Short mmCIF file of C-alpha atoms in Angstrom, two decimals:
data_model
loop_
_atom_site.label_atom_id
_atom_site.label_comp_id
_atom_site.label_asym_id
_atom_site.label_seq_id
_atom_site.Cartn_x
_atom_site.Cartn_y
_atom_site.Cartn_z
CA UNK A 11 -23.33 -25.44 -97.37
CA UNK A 12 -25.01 -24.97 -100.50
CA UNK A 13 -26.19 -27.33 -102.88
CA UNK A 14 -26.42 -27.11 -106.77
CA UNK A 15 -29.42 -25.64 -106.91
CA UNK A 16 -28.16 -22.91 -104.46
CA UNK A 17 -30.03 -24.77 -101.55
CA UNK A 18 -29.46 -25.60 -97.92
CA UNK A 19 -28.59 -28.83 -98.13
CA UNK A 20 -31.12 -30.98 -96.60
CA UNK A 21 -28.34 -33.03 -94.30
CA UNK A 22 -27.65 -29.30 -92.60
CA UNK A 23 -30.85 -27.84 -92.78
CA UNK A 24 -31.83 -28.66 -89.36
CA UNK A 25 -28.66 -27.70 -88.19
CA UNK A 26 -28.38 -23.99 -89.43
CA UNK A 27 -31.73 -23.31 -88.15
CA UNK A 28 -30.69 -25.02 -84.57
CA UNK A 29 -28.08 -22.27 -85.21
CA UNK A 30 -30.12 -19.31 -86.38
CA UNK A 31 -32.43 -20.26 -83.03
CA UNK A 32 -29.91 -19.77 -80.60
CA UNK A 33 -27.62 -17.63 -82.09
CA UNK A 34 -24.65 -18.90 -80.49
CA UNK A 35 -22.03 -19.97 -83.10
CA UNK A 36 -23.32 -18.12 -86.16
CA UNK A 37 -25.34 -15.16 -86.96
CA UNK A 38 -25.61 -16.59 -90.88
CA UNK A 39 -28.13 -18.89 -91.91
CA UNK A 40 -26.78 -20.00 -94.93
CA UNK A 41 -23.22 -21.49 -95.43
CA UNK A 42 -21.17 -21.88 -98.94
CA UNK A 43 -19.00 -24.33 -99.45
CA UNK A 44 -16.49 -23.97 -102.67
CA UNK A 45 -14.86 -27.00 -103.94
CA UNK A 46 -12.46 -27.36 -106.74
CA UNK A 47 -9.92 -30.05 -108.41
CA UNK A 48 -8.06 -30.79 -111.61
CA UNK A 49 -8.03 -33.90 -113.45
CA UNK A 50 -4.60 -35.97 -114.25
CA UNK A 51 -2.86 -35.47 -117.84
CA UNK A 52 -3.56 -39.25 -117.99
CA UNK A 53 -7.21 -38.95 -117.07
CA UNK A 54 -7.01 -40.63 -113.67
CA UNK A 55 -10.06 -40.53 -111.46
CA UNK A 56 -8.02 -39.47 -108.69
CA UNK A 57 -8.96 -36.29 -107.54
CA UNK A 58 -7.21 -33.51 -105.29
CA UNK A 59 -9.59 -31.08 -103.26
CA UNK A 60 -8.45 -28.41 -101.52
CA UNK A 61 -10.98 -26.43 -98.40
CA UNK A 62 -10.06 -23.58 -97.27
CA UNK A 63 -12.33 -22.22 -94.39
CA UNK A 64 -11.84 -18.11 -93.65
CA UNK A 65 -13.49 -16.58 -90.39
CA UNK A 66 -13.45 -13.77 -88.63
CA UNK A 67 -12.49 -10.87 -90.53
CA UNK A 68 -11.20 -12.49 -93.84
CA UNK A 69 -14.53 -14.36 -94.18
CA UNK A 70 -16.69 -11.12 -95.09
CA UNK A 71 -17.56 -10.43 -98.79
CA UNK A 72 -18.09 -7.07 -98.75
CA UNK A 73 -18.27 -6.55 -102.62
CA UNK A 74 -21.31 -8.29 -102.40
CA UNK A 75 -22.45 -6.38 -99.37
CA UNK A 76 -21.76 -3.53 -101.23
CA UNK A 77 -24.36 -4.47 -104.13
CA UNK A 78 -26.80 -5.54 -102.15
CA UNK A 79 -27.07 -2.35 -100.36
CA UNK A 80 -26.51 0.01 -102.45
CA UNK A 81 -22.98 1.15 -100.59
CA UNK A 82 -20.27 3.44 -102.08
CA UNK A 83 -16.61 2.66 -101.87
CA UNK A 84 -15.64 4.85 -99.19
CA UNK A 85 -19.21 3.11 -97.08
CA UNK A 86 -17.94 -0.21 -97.80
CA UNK A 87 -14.16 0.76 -96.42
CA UNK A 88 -15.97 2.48 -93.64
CA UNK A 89 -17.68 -1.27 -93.13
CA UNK A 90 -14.78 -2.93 -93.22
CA UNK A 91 -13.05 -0.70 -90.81
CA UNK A 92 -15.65 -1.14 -88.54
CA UNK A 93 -15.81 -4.31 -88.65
CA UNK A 94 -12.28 -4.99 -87.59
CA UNK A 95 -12.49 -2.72 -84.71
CA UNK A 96 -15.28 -4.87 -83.38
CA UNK A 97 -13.50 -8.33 -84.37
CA UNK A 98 -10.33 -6.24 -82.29
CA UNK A 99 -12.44 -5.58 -79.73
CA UNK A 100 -13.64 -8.79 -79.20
CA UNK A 101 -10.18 -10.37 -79.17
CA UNK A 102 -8.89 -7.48 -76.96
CA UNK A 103 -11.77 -8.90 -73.91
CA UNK A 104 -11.10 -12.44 -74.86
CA UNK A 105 -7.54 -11.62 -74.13
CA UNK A 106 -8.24 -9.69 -70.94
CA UNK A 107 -10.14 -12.66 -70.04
CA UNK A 108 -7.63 -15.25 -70.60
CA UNK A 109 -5.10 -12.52 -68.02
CA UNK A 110 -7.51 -12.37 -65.07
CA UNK A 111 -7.96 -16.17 -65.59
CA UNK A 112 -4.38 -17.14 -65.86
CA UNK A 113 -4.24 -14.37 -63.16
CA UNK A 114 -6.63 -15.76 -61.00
CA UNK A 115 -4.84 -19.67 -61.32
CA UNK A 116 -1.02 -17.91 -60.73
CA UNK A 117 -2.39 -16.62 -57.45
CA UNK A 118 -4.22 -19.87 -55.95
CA UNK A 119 -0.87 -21.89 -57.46
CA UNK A 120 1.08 -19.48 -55.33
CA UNK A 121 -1.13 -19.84 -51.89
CA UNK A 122 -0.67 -23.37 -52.52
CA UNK A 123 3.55 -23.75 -53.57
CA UNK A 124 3.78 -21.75 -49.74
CA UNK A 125 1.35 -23.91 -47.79
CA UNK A 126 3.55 -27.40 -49.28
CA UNK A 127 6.53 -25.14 -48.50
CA UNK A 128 5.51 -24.68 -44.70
CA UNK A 129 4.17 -28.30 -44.39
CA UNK A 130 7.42 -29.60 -45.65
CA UNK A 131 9.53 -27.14 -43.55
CA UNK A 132 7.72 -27.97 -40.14
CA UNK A 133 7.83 -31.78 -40.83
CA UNK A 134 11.51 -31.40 -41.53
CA UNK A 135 12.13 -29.36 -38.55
CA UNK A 136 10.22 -31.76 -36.56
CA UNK A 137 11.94 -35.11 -38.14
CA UNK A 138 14.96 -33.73 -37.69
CA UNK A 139 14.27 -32.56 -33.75
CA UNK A 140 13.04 -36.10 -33.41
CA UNK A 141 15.80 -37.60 -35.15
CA UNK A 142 17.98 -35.66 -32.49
CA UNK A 143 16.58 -36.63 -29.22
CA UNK A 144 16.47 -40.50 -30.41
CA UNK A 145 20.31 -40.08 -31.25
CA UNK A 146 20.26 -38.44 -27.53
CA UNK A 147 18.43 -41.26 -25.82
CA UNK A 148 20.64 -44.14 -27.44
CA UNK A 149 24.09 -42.97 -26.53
CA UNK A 150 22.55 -42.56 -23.10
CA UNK A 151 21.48 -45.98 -23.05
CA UNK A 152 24.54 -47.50 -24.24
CA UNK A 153 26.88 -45.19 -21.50
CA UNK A 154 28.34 -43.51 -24.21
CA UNK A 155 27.31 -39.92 -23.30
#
């Protein structure tokens, strides 16, 4: 964020350079923040603000990349293109990712639904072998069989 005088604010100051340091969220050092509102017919004080936050792809200016350095049109498309083949790239592993994880938790899910499955199987087989020789051993021992 930026202040008036086109500043780090000194609330996030410490923060962006934690961020520059490690490199882990941002590779920016300096973030913009664009705020604007209308005022009531009546001249209310009540005031509607509306943030919108773009990353990725959408948050590039490359206009003013393209000033900066100097770059022609068909450089700065070149940019751009580039740039979304590495943001596609980067989903493209994050997806692969995501498959050998769910992957990964499908297969132990599995091993597990067919151990229960086997548990529960033998200890119906044996309640119900138990279940059979007790029904045995009473009608014995009332003379019935």
């Amino acid at each position: 964020m930026t202040s008036s005088s086109d500043g780090l604010l000194p609330s996030l100051s410490n923060a962006v350079k934690d961020a520059d340091r490690e490199k882990q969220l941002f590779d920016a050092v300096r973030f913009e923040l664009c705020v604007s509102s209308s005022e009531h017919k009546n001249g209310a004080k009540r005031r509607r603000v509306k943030l919108a936050v773009h990353k990725g792809e959408g948050a590039h200016d490359f206009t003013r990349l393209a000033k900066i350095e100097h770059m022609s049109h068909l450089e700065v498309s070149l940019k751009q293109i580039s740039d979304e083949l590495q943001q596609l790239m980067y989903q493209l592993d994050h997806a692969q990712g995501m498959q050998d994880f769910l992957y990964r938790l499908n297969e132990g899910t599995k091993q597990r639904v067919v151990v229960m499955s086997i548990i529960s199987l033998a200890s119906l087989v044996s309640v119900a072998m138990y279940q059979a020789s007790y029904t045995k051993r009473f009608l014995k021992r009332k003379k019935i069989v």
